Amino acid sequence: MEQKTQEYPKNETDPRHKARQIALAALFSSSFINPSTSSSLDHSKEVLGEEGSDIKLGNTIYEGVLGNVETIDKIITASAPTWPIEQIDRVDLMCLRIAIFELYFSKNIPYKVAINEAIELAKEFGGEKSGKFVNGVLGTVVKTLLPN
């Protein structure tokens, strides 16, 4: 008798993806309140659950994005000049910030992984065209601003 394995949707059980979901939720929340408080990150962990998540990665992304947001936003502005930061959907913006942090500052994530994760987050939490928008901006980032 052949044993059937449980099939999960893409990334559902990936602890790094879950960490990015938590970081995205915390960054999104922080965009409405004072980001210097850790309450956004704590609340996101509580709501989404820390179990099965790479907590260290989530914390690193959250703190890294907040600590480098000016530089990250300059990269976004250069890569999407027709979309001022204040006009980009907040979920899309947070997805872009996470990916650019991982590409530009973290540097231990292959660029294809960082882009794919950002697109998946945008599709999960953003609007109908979020995945395409995030993909386009990040494609420009990789082509023009990152060394080979």
Short mmCIF file of N, CA, C and O in Angstrom, two decimals:
data_model
loop_
_atom_site.label_atom_id
_atom_site.label_comp_id
_atom_site.label_asym_id
_atom_site.label_seq_id
_atom_site.Cartn_x
_atom_site.Cartn_y
_atom_site.Cartn_z
N MET A 1 0.83 -1.18 0.00
CA MET A 1 0.00 0.00 0.00
C MET A 1 0.88 1.25 0.00
O MET A 1 1.75 1.40 0.83
N GLU A 2 0.63 2.09 -0.95
CA GLU A 2 1.43 3.31 -1.08
C GLU A 2 0.94 4.36 -0.09
O GLU A 2 -0.25 4.63 0.02
N GLN A 3 1.90 4.94 0.64
CA GLN A 3 1.54 5.96 1.62
C GLN A 3 1.49 7.32 0.93
O GLN A 3 2.40 7.70 0.21
N LYS A 4 0.40 8.00 1.13
CA LYS A 4 0.21 9.31 0.52
C LYS A 4 0.78 10.38 1.46
O LYS A 4 0.49 10.39 2.64
N THR A 5 1.60 11.26 0.91
CA THR A 5 2.16 12.33 1.73
C THR A 5 1.26 13.55 1.65
O THR A 5 0.60 13.79 0.65
N GLN A 6 1.25 14.29 2.73
CA GLN A 6 0.46 15.53 2.80
C GLN A 6 1.09 16.57 1.90
O GLN A 6 2.29 16.81 1.96
N GLU A 7 0.30 17.17 1.04
CA GLU A 7 0.79 18.24 0.18
C GLU A 7 0.34 19.58 0.75
O GLU A 7 -0.81 19.76 1.09
N TYR A 8 1.30 20.49 0.87
CA TYR A 8 1.02 21.82 1.39
C TYR A 8 1.17 22.84 0.28
O TYR A 8 1.98 22.65 -0.63
N PRO A 9 0.43 23.94 0.38
CA PRO A 9 0.66 25.02 -0.58
C PRO A 9 2.10 25.50 -0.44
O PRO A 9 2.72 25.34 0.60
N LYS A 10 2.60 26.08 -1.49
CA LYS A 10 3.98 26.56 -1.51
C LYS A 10 4.27 27.43 -0.29
O LYS A 10 3.51 28.32 0.05
N ASN A 11 5.38 27.16 0.35
CA ASN A 11 5.91 27.94 1.48
C ASN A 11 5.12 27.80 2.78
O ASN A 11 5.51 28.39 3.77
N GLU A 12 4.03 27.05 2.82
CA GLU A 12 3.22 27.01 4.04
C GLU A 12 4.00 26.51 5.24
O GLU A 12 3.79 26.96 6.35
N THR A 13 4.91 25.57 5.04
CA THR A 13 5.64 25.02 6.16
C THR A 13 7.07 25.54 6.24
O THR A 13 7.83 25.09 7.07
N ASP A 14 7.45 26.43 5.39
CA ASP A 14 8.81 26.98 5.37
C ASP A 14 8.98 28.00 6.49
O ASP A 14 8.33 29.05 6.48
N PRO A 15 9.84 27.71 7.47
CA PRO A 15 10.01 28.64 8.60
C PRO A 15 10.55 30.01 8.19
O PRO A 15 10.25 31.02 8.82
N ARG A 16 11.30 30.06 7.10
CA ARG A 16 11.83 31.35 6.64
C ARG A 16 10.70 32.18 6.00
O ARG A 16 10.66 33.39 6.16
N HIS A 17 9.80 31.53 5.29
CA HIS A 17 8.66 32.25 4.72
C HIS A 17 7.76 32.79 5.84
O HIS A 17 7.31 33.92 5.78
N LYS A 18 7.54 31.97 6.84
CA LYS A 18 6.71 32.41 7.97
C LYS A 18 7.38 33.60 8.67
O LYS A 18 6.70 34.55 9.08
N ALA A 19 8.69 33.57 8.79
CA ALA A 19 9.41 34.69 9.40
C ALA A 19 9.21 35.96 8.58
O ALA A 19 9.02 37.05 9.13
N ARG A 20 9.22 35.82 7.26
CA ARG A 20 8.99 36.98 6.39
C ARG A 20 7.55 37.49 6.52
O ARG A 20 7.30 38.69 6.45
N GLN A 21 6.60 36.58 6.68
CA GLN A 21 5.21 36.99 6.90
C GLN A 21 5.11 37.83 8.18
O GLN A 21 4.43 38.86 8.19
N ILE A 22 5.75 37.37 9.23
CA ILE A 22 5.72 38.10 10.51
C ILE A 22 6.39 39.46 10.35
O ILE A 22 5.86 40.48 10.81
N ALA A 23 7.55 39.49 9.69
CA ALA A 23 8.24 40.76 9.48
C ALA A 23 7.39 41.71 8.64
O ALA A 23 7.29 42.90 8.94
N LEU A 24 6.74 41.19 7.60
CA LEU A 24 5.86 42.00 6.76
C LEU A 24 4.73 42.60 7.58
O LEU A 24 4.46 43.80 7.50
N ALA A 25 4.08 41.77 8.38
CA ALA A 25 2.97 42.26 9.22
C ALA A 25 3.45 43.32 10.20
O ALA A 25 2.78 44.34 10.39
N ALA A 26 4.60 43.10 10.80
CA ALA A 26 5.13 44.07 11.77
C ALA A 26 5.52 45.37 11.08
O ALA A 26 5.25 46.46 11.60
N LEU A 27 6.15 45.29 9.92
CA LEU A 27 6.53 46.50 9.19
C LEU A 27 5.30 47.27 8.72
O LEU A 27 5.27 48.50 8.78
N PHE A 28 4.31 46.53 8.25
CA PHE A 28 3.06 47.17 7.83
C PHE A 28 2.44 47.91 9.00
O PHE A 28 2.06 49.07 8.89
N SER A 29 2.35 47.25 10.14
CA SER A 29 1.79 47.86 11.34
C SER A 29 2.62 49.08 11.76
O SER A 29 2.07 50.12 12.12
N SER A 30 3.94 48.94 11.71
CA SER A 30 4.83 50.04 12.10
C SER A 30 4.68 51.25 11.21
O SER A 30 5.01 52.37 11.61
N SER A 31 4.20 51.05 9.98
CA SER A 31 4.05 52.18 9.07
C SER A 31 2.91 53.11 9.52
O SER A 31 2.79 54.22 9.02
N PHE A 32 2.10 52.64 10.46
CA PHE A 32 0.99 53.45 10.98
C PHE A 32 1.27 54.02 12.36
O PHE A 32 0.59 54.91 12.81
N ILE A 33 2.26 53.43 13.06
CA ILE A 33 2.58 53.87 14.42
C ILE A 33 4.07 54.11 14.54
O ILE A 33 4.81 53.95 13.58
N ASN A 34 4.53 54.43 15.73
CA ASN A 34 5.94 54.67 15.99
C ASN A 34 6.72 53.36 15.84
O ASN A 34 6.57 52.46 16.66
N PRO A 35 7.57 53.26 14.83
CA PRO A 35 8.28 52.00 14.60
C PRO A 35 9.38 51.71 15.62
O PRO A 35 9.93 50.63 15.61
N SER A 36 9.69 52.66 16.48
CA SER A 36 10.75 52.42 17.45
C SER A 36 10.29 51.47 18.56
O SER A 36 11.09 50.97 19.31
N THR A 37 9.01 51.23 18.64
CA THR A 37 8.53 50.28 19.64
C THR A 37 8.54 48.88 19.05
O THR A 37 8.35 48.70 17.86
N SER A 38 8.78 47.91 19.90
CA SER A 38 8.80 46.52 19.42
C SER A 38 7.41 45.92 19.45
O SER A 38 7.23 44.75 19.13
N SER A 39 6.40 46.71 19.82
CA SER A 39 5.06 46.16 19.95
C SER A 39 4.52 45.62 18.62
O SER A 39 3.78 44.65 18.60
N SER A 40 4.88 46.22 17.50
CA SER A 40 4.41 45.74 16.20
C SER A 40 4.93 44.34 15.93
O SER A 40 4.19 43.46 15.50
N LEU A 41 6.20 44.12 16.22
CA LEU A 41 6.78 42.80 16.00
C LEU A 41 6.19 41.79 16.97
O LEU A 41 5.82 40.69 16.57
N ASP A 42 6.07 42.16 18.22
CA ASP A 42 5.48 41.26 19.22
C ASP A 42 4.04 40.92 18.87
O ASP A 42 3.63 39.77 18.96
N HIS A 43 3.28 41.92 18.45
CA HIS A 43 1.88 41.69 18.09
C HIS A 43 1.77 40.78 16.87
O HIS A 43 0.94 39.87 16.84
N SER A 44 2.62 41.00 15.88
CA SER A 44 2.59 40.16 14.68
C SER A 44 2.93 38.72 15.01
O SER A 44 2.32 37.79 14.48
N LYS A 45 3.89 38.52 15.89
CA LYS A 45 4.24 37.16 16.32
C LYS A 45 3.07 36.50 17.03
O LYS A 45 2.79 35.32 16.84
N GLU A 46 2.40 37.30 17.84
CA GLU A 46 1.25 36.77 18.59
C GLU A 46 0.11 36.39 17.65
O GLU A 46 -0.48 35.32 17.77
N VAL A 47 -0.20 37.26 16.71
CA VAL A 47 -1.33 37.02 15.80
C VAL A 47 -1.03 35.88 14.82
O VAL A 47 -1.85 34.99 14.62
N LEU A 48 0.15 35.91 14.22
CA LEU A 48 0.49 34.90 13.21
C LEU A 48 1.08 33.63 13.83
O LEU A 48 1.12 32.59 13.17
N GLY A 49 1.53 33.74 15.06
CA GLY A 49 2.12 32.60 15.74
C GLY A 49 3.58 32.43 15.39
O GLY A 49 3.96 32.48 14.22
N GLU A 50 4.41 32.26 16.39
CA GLU A 50 5.84 32.08 16.17
C GLU A 50 6.20 30.64 15.84
O GLU A 50 7.26 30.38 15.28
N GLU A 51 5.32 29.72 16.19
CA GLU A 51 5.62 28.31 15.98
C GLU A 51 5.87 28.03 14.50
O GLU A 51 5.12 28.46 13.63
N GLY A 52 6.94 27.33 14.24
CA GLY A 52 7.28 27.00 12.87
C GLY A 52 7.93 28.12 12.10
O GLY A 52 8.05 28.07 10.89
N SER A 53 8.37 29.15 12.81
CA SER A 53 8.97 30.32 12.16
C SER A 53 10.44 30.44 12.55
O SER A 53 10.85 30.05 13.63
N ASP A 54 11.22 30.98 11.65
CA ASP A 54 12.62 31.29 11.94
C ASP A 54 12.62 32.66 12.61
O ASP A 54 12.71 33.70 11.94
N ILE A 55 12.48 32.66 13.92
CA ILE A 55 12.32 33.90 14.69
C ILE A 55 13.49 34.85 14.50
O ILE A 55 13.31 36.05 14.34
N LYS A 56 14.69 34.30 14.47
CA LYS A 56 15.88 35.14 14.30
C LYS A 56 15.83 35.88 12.97
O LYS A 56 16.12 37.07 12.90
N LEU A 57 15.44 35.19 11.90
CA LEU A 57 15.34 35.83 10.59
C LEU A 57 14.28 36.93 10.61
O LEU A 57 14.51 38.03 10.10
N GLY A 58 13.12 36.65 11.19
CA GLY A 58 12.07 37.66 11.27
C GLY A 58 12.52 38.91 11.98
O GLY A 58 12.28 40.03 11.53
N ASN A 59 13.21 38.72 13.11
CA ASN A 59 13.72 39.87 13.86
C ASN A 59 14.77 40.63 13.06
O ASN A 59 14.77 41.87 13.03
N THR A 60 15.65 39.90 12.39
CA THR A 60 16.70 40.53 11.58
C THR A 60 16.10 41.36 10.46
O THR A 60 16.54 42.49 10.21
N ILE A 61 15.11 40.81 9.78
CA ILE A 61 14.47 41.55 8.68
C ILE A 61 13.78 42.79 9.21
O ILE A 61 13.97 43.90 8.67
N TYR A 62 13.00 42.64 10.25
CA TYR A 62 12.26 43.78 10.82
C TYR A 62 13.21 44.90 11.23
O TYR A 62 13.07 46.05 10.81
N GLU A 63 14.21 44.55 12.03
CA GLU A 63 15.16 45.57 12.52
C GLU A 63 16.02 46.11 11.38
O GLU A 63 16.34 47.30 11.34
N GLY A 64 16.40 45.23 10.45
CA GLY A 64 17.24 45.66 9.33
C GLY A 64 16.53 46.62 8.40
O GLY A 64 17.12 47.60 7.94
N VAL A 65 15.27 46.35 8.12
CA VAL A 65 14.50 47.26 7.26
C VAL A 65 14.34 48.61 7.94
O VAL A 65 14.59 49.66 7.34
N LEU A 66 13.94 48.59 9.21
CA LEU A 66 13.75 49.86 9.92
C LEU A 66 15.06 50.64 10.03
O LEU A 66 15.06 51.87 9.92
N GLY A 67 16.16 49.95 10.23
CA GLY A 67 17.45 50.61 10.38
C GLY A 67 18.03 51.14 9.08
O GLY A 67 18.94 51.97 9.09
N ASN A 68 17.52 50.67 7.96
CA ASN A 68 18.05 51.07 6.65
C ASN A 68 16.99 51.61 5.71
O ASN A 68 17.19 51.67 4.51
N VAL A 69 15.87 52.03 6.27
CA VAL A 69 14.71 52.41 5.45
C VAL A 69 15.01 53.56 4.49
O VAL A 69 14.53 53.57 3.36
N GLU A 70 15.83 54.52 4.89
CA GLU A 70 16.13 55.65 3.99
C GLU A 70 16.88 55.18 2.75
O GLU A 70 16.54 55.57 1.62
N THR A 71 17.89 54.35 2.94
CA THR A 71 18.66 53.83 1.81
C THR A 71 17.79 52.93 0.94
O THR A 71 17.83 53.00 -0.29
N ILE A 72 17.00 52.06 1.58
CA ILE A 72 16.11 51.16 0.85
C ILE A 72 15.13 51.97 0.00
O ILE A 72 14.90 51.65 -1.17
N ASP A 73 14.55 53.01 0.58
CA ASP A 73 13.59 53.82 -0.16
C ASP A 73 14.24 54.58 -1.32
O ASP A 73 13.60 54.80 -2.36
N LYS A 74 15.50 54.94 -1.19
CA LYS A 74 16.21 55.56 -2.32
C LYS A 74 16.37 54.57 -3.46
O LYS A 74 16.25 54.93 -4.63
N ILE A 75 16.62 53.32 -3.12
CA ILE A 75 16.74 52.28 -4.14
C ILE A 75 15.39 52.07 -4.83
O ILE A 75 15.33 51.95 -6.06
N ILE A 76 14.33 52.05 -4.05
CA ILE A 76 12.99 51.90 -4.63
C ILE A 76 12.68 53.07 -5.55
O ILE A 76 12.19 52.89 -6.67
N THR A 77 12.98 54.28 -5.10
CA THR A 77 12.72 55.48 -5.90
C THR A 77 13.50 55.45 -7.21
O THR A 77 12.96 55.79 -8.27
N ALA A 78 14.74 55.00 -7.15
CA ALA A 78 15.55 54.92 -8.37
C ALA A 78 15.06 53.82 -9.31
O ALA A 78 15.18 53.95 -10.53
N SER A 79 14.49 52.77 -8.75
CA SER A 79 14.05 51.63 -9.55
C SER A 79 12.62 51.76 -10.05
O SER A 79 12.23 51.05 -10.98
N ALA A 80 11.83 52.63 -9.43
CA ALA A 80 10.44 52.84 -9.84
C ALA A 80 10.16 54.34 -9.84
O ALA A 80 9.36 54.84 -9.05
N PRO A 81 10.84 55.08 -10.73
CA PRO A 81 10.75 56.55 -10.69
C PRO A 81 9.34 57.10 -10.96
O PRO A 81 9.04 58.22 -10.55
N THR A 82 8.49 56.35 -11.61
CA THR A 82 7.14 56.84 -11.87
C THR A 82 6.19 56.56 -10.71
O THR A 82 5.01 56.92 -10.77
N TRP A 83 6.69 55.89 -9.67
CA TRP A 83 5.88 55.57 -8.49
C TRP A 83 6.51 56.18 -7.25
O TRP A 83 7.38 55.57 -6.62
N PRO A 84 6.11 57.37 -6.87
CA PRO A 84 6.62 57.94 -5.61
C PRO A 84 6.29 57.01 -4.44
O PRO A 84 5.25 56.36 -4.43
N ILE A 85 7.16 56.96 -3.47
CA ILE A 85 7.01 56.07 -2.32
C ILE A 85 5.62 56.19 -1.69
O ILE A 85 4.98 55.19 -1.38
N GLU A 86 5.14 57.41 -1.55
CA GLU A 86 3.84 57.61 -0.87
C GLU A 86 2.66 57.11 -1.71
O GLU A 86 1.55 56.99 -1.20
N GLN A 87 2.89 56.81 -2.99
CA GLN A 87 1.81 56.30 -3.84
C GLN A 87 1.84 54.77 -3.99
O GLN A 87 0.92 54.19 -4.55
N ILE A 88 2.89 54.14 -3.49
CA ILE A 88 2.98 52.68 -3.57
C ILE A 88 2.13 52.08 -2.46
O ILE A 88 2.18 52.53 -1.31
N ASP A 89 1.34 51.10 -2.81
CA ASP A 89 0.53 50.38 -1.82
C ASP A 89 1.44 49.94 -0.67
O ASP A 89 2.55 49.45 -0.90
N ARG A 90 0.99 50.09 0.55
CA ARG A 90 1.85 49.81 1.71
C ARG A 90 2.31 48.36 1.78
O ARG A 90 3.44 48.09 2.17
N VAL A 91 1.45 47.44 1.42
CA VAL A 91 1.88 46.03 1.43
C VAL A 91 2.98 45.83 0.40
O VAL A 91 4.02 45.21 0.69
N ASP A 92 2.79 46.36 -0.80
CA ASP A 92 3.80 46.24 -1.85
C ASP A 92 5.10 46.89 -1.40
O ASP A 92 6.19 46.34 -1.62
N LEU A 93 5.00 48.04 -0.78
CA LEU A 93 6.18 48.75 -0.29
C LEU A 93 6.94 47.93 0.73
O LEU A 93 8.16 47.82 0.68
N MET A 94 6.22 47.30 1.65
CA MET A 94 6.89 46.48 2.67
C MET A 94 7.53 45.25 2.04
O MET A 94 8.63 44.86 2.44
N CYS A 95 6.88 44.67 1.05
CA CYS A 95 7.47 43.53 0.33
C CYS A 95 8.77 43.95 -0.36
O CYS A 95 9.78 43.23 -0.32
N LEU A 96 8.74 45.10 -1.00
CA LEU A 96 9.94 45.63 -1.66
C LEU A 96 11.03 45.92 -0.64
O LEU A 96 12.21 45.58 -0.87
N ARG A 97 10.68 46.52 0.47
CA ARG A 97 11.68 46.83 1.50
C ARG A 97 12.34 45.56 2.02
O ARG A 97 13.56 45.52 2.22
N ILE A 98 11.55 44.53 2.27
CA ILE A 98 12.11 43.27 2.77
C ILE A 98 13.08 42.69 1.74
O ILE A 98 14.21 42.30 2.08
N ALA A 99 12.66 42.62 0.49
CA ALA A 99 13.52 42.03 -0.54
C ALA A 99 14.79 42.84 -0.73
O ALA A 99 15.88 42.27 -0.84
N ILE A 100 14.68 44.16 -0.75
CA ILE A 100 15.87 44.99 -0.95
C ILE A 100 16.79 44.88 0.25
O ILE A 100 18.02 44.83 0.09
N PHE A 101 16.24 44.79 1.44
CA PHE A 101 17.09 44.56 2.60
C PHE A 101 17.87 43.26 2.42
O PHE A 101 19.08 43.21 2.63
N GLU A 102 17.17 42.20 2.01
CA GLU A 102 17.84 40.92 1.85
C GLU A 102 18.86 40.94 0.70
O GLU A 102 19.93 40.35 0.80
N LEU A 103 18.55 41.65 -0.37
CA LEU A 103 19.46 41.72 -1.51
C LEU A 103 20.66 42.62 -1.25
O LEU A 103 21.79 42.28 -1.59
N TYR A 104 20.41 43.76 -0.67
CA TYR A 104 21.41 44.81 -0.60
C TYR A 104 22.21 44.80 0.71
O TYR A 104 23.39 45.12 0.71
N PHE A 105 21.57 44.43 1.80
CA PHE A 105 22.24 44.49 3.09
C PHE A 105 22.59 43.10 3.64
O PHE A 105 23.67 42.89 4.15
N SER A 106 21.66 42.19 3.56
CA SER A 106 21.85 40.86 4.12
C SER A 106 22.86 40.07 3.30
O SER A 106 23.76 39.45 3.83
N LYS A 107 22.68 40.07 2.01
CA LYS A 107 23.58 39.49 1.02
C LYS A 107 23.82 37.99 1.18
O LYS A 107 24.64 37.42 0.50
N ASN A 108 23.13 37.34 2.11
CA ASN A 108 23.31 35.90 2.25
C ASN A 108 22.14 35.12 1.64
O ASN A 108 22.06 33.92 1.76
N ILE A 109 21.25 35.84 0.98
CA ILE A 109 20.09 35.24 0.33
C ILE A 109 20.30 35.35 -1.18
O ILE A 109 20.55 36.45 -1.69
N PRO A 110 20.22 34.25 -1.91
CA PRO A 110 20.32 34.36 -3.38
C PRO A 110 19.24 35.30 -3.91
O PRO A 110 18.11 35.29 -3.43
N TYR A 111 19.61 36.12 -4.89
CA TYR A 111 18.66 37.13 -5.35
C TYR A 111 17.36 36.53 -5.86
O TYR A 111 16.29 37.11 -5.68
N LYS A 112 17.41 35.35 -6.47
CA LYS A 112 16.18 34.72 -6.96
C LYS A 112 15.25 34.34 -5.80
O LYS A 112 14.03 34.45 -5.92
N VAL A 113 15.83 33.93 -4.70
CA VAL A 113 15.03 33.58 -3.52
C VAL A 113 14.38 34.82 -2.93
O VAL A 113 13.18 34.83 -2.62
N ALA A 114 15.16 35.89 -2.78
CA ALA A 114 14.63 37.14 -2.23
C ALA A 114 13.49 37.68 -3.09
O ALA A 114 12.45 38.11 -2.57
N ILE A 115 13.67 37.64 -4.40
CA ILE A 115 12.63 38.13 -5.30
C ILE A 115 11.40 37.23 -5.24
O ILE A 115 10.27 37.72 -5.13
N ASN A 116 11.59 35.93 -5.29
CA ASN A 116 10.47 35.00 -5.25
C ASN A 116 9.67 35.15 -3.95
O ASN A 116 8.44 35.16 -3.96
N GLU A 117 10.37 35.27 -2.84
CA GLU A 117 9.68 35.44 -1.55
C GLU A 117 8.87 36.73 -1.53
O GLU A 117 7.74 36.75 -1.04
N ALA A 118 9.44 37.81 -2.05
CA ALA A 118 8.72 39.09 -2.07
C ALA A 118 7.48 39.00 -2.95
O ALA A 118 6.42 39.51 -2.59
N ILE A 119 7.60 38.33 -4.08
CA ILE A 119 6.45 38.16 -4.98
C ILE A 119 5.37 37.33 -4.29
O ILE A 119 4.18 37.66 -4.35
N GLU A 120 5.77 36.25 -3.64
CA GLU A 120 4.80 35.40 -2.93
C GLU A 120 4.09 36.17 -1.82
O GLU A 120 2.87 36.05 -1.66
N LEU A 121 4.83 36.98 -1.06
CA LEU A 121 4.22 37.80 -0.01
C LEU A 121 3.24 38.81 -0.61
O LEU A 121 2.15 39.03 -0.08
N ALA A 122 3.64 39.42 -1.72
CA ALA A 122 2.78 40.40 -2.38
C ALA A 122 1.49 39.75 -2.87
O ALA A 122 0.40 40.32 -2.73
N LYS A 123 1.60 38.55 -3.43
CA LYS A 123 0.41 37.83 -3.90
C LYS A 123 -0.48 37.43 -2.72
O LYS A 123 -1.71 37.47 -2.83
N GLU A 124 0.15 37.04 -1.63
CA GLU A 124 -0.58 36.59 -0.44
C GLU A 124 -1.35 37.72 0.24
O GLU A 124 -2.48 37.55 0.66
N PHE A 125 -0.69 38.87 0.37
CA PHE A 125 -1.24 39.94 1.19
C PHE A 125 -1.61 41.20 0.42
O PHE A 125 -2.27 42.08 0.97
N GLY A 126 -1.17 41.31 -0.82
CA GLY A 126 -1.42 42.52 -1.59
C GLY A 126 -2.60 42.41 -2.51
O GLY A 126 -3.44 41.51 -2.39
N GLY A 127 -2.65 43.32 -3.45
CA GLY A 127 -3.75 43.37 -4.40
C GLY A 127 -3.52 42.46 -5.60
O GLY A 127 -2.53 41.73 -5.68
N GLU A 128 -4.44 42.56 -6.53
CA GLU A 128 -4.42 41.69 -7.72
C GLU A 128 -3.14 41.82 -8.54
O GLU A 128 -2.64 40.85 -9.09
N LYS A 129 -2.61 43.02 -8.63
CA LYS A 129 -1.42 43.27 -9.46
C LYS A 129 -0.14 43.40 -8.64
O LYS A 129 0.91 43.73 -9.19
N SER A 130 -0.21 43.15 -7.36
CA SER A 130 0.94 43.34 -6.48
C SER A 130 2.15 42.50 -6.87
O SER A 130 3.28 42.98 -6.89
N GLY A 131 1.92 41.23 -7.17
CA GLY A 131 3.03 40.35 -7.54
C GLY A 131 3.79 40.84 -8.75
O GLY A 131 5.02 40.85 -8.77
N LYS A 132 3.06 41.28 -9.77
CA LYS A 132 3.69 41.79 -10.99
C LYS A 132 4.46 43.08 -10.72
O LYS A 132 5.56 43.28 -11.24
N PHE A 133 3.87 43.96 -9.92
CA PHE A 133 4.53 45.22 -9.59
C PHE A 133 5.84 44.96 -8.84
O PHE A 133 6.89 45.49 -9.20
N VAL A 134 5.77 44.15 -7.81
CA VAL A 134 6.96 43.84 -7.00
C VAL A 134 8.02 43.17 -7.88
O VAL A 134 9.20 43.51 -7.80
N ASN A 135 7.61 42.24 -8.72
CA ASN A 135 8.55 41.57 -9.62
C ASN A 135 9.24 42.57 -10.54
O ASN A 135 10.45 42.52 -10.73
N GLY A 136 8.48 43.49 -11.11
CA GLY A 136 9.05 44.48 -12.01
C GLY A 136 10.06 45.39 -11.33
O GLY A 136 11.16 45.62 -11.86
N VAL A 137 9.71 45.89 -10.16
CA VAL A 137 10.63 46.78 -9.45
C VAL A 137 11.90 46.03 -9.05
O VAL A 137 13.01 46.52 -9.23
N LEU A 138 11.74 44.83 -8.52
CA LEU A 138 12.91 44.07 -8.09
C LEU A 138 13.77 43.62 -9.27
O LEU A 138 14.99 43.54 -9.14
N GLY A 139 13.15 43.37 -10.42
CA GLY A 139 13.92 43.07 -11.62
C GLY A 139 14.83 44.24 -11.99
O GLY A 139 16.00 44.06 -12.33
N THR A 140 14.29 45.44 -11.87
CA THR A 140 15.09 46.64 -12.14
C THR A 140 16.20 46.80 -11.11
O THR A 140 17.33 47.15 -11.46
N VAL A 141 15.89 46.54 -9.85
CA VAL A 141 16.90 46.64 -8.79
C VAL A 141 18.07 45.72 -9.12
O VAL A 141 19.24 46.13 -9.07
N VAL A 142 17.78 44.49 -9.43
CA VAL A 142 18.83 43.51 -9.70
C VAL A 142 19.65 43.90 -10.92
O VAL A 142 20.87 43.83 -10.92
N LYS A 143 18.98 44.35 -11.97
CA LYS A 143 19.68 44.70 -13.23
C LYS A 143 20.56 45.95 -13.09
O LYS A 143 21.62 46.02 -13.67
N THR A 144 20.07 46.94 -12.34
CA THR A 144 20.76 48.23 -12.35
C THR A 144 21.56 48.55 -11.10
O THR A 144 22.54 49.30 -11.19
N LEU A 145 21.19 48.03 -9.98
CA LEU A 145 21.83 48.50 -8.75
C LEU A 145 22.67 47.48 -8.00
O LEU A 145 23.44 47.84 -7.12
N LEU A 146 22.53 46.22 -8.33
CA LEU A 146 23.29 45.22 -7.60
C LEU A 146 24.44 44.69 -8.46
O LEU A 146 24.26 44.46 -9.64
N PRO A 147 25.58 44.50 -7.81
CA PRO A 147 26.70 43.91 -8.57
C PRO A 147 26.36 42.47 -8.95
O PRO A 147 25.53 41.83 -8.33
N ASN A 148 27.03 41.97 -9.97
CA ASN A 148 26.79 40.59 -10.41
C ASN A 148 27.03 39.70 -9.26
O ASN A 148 26.81 38.72 -8.95
#
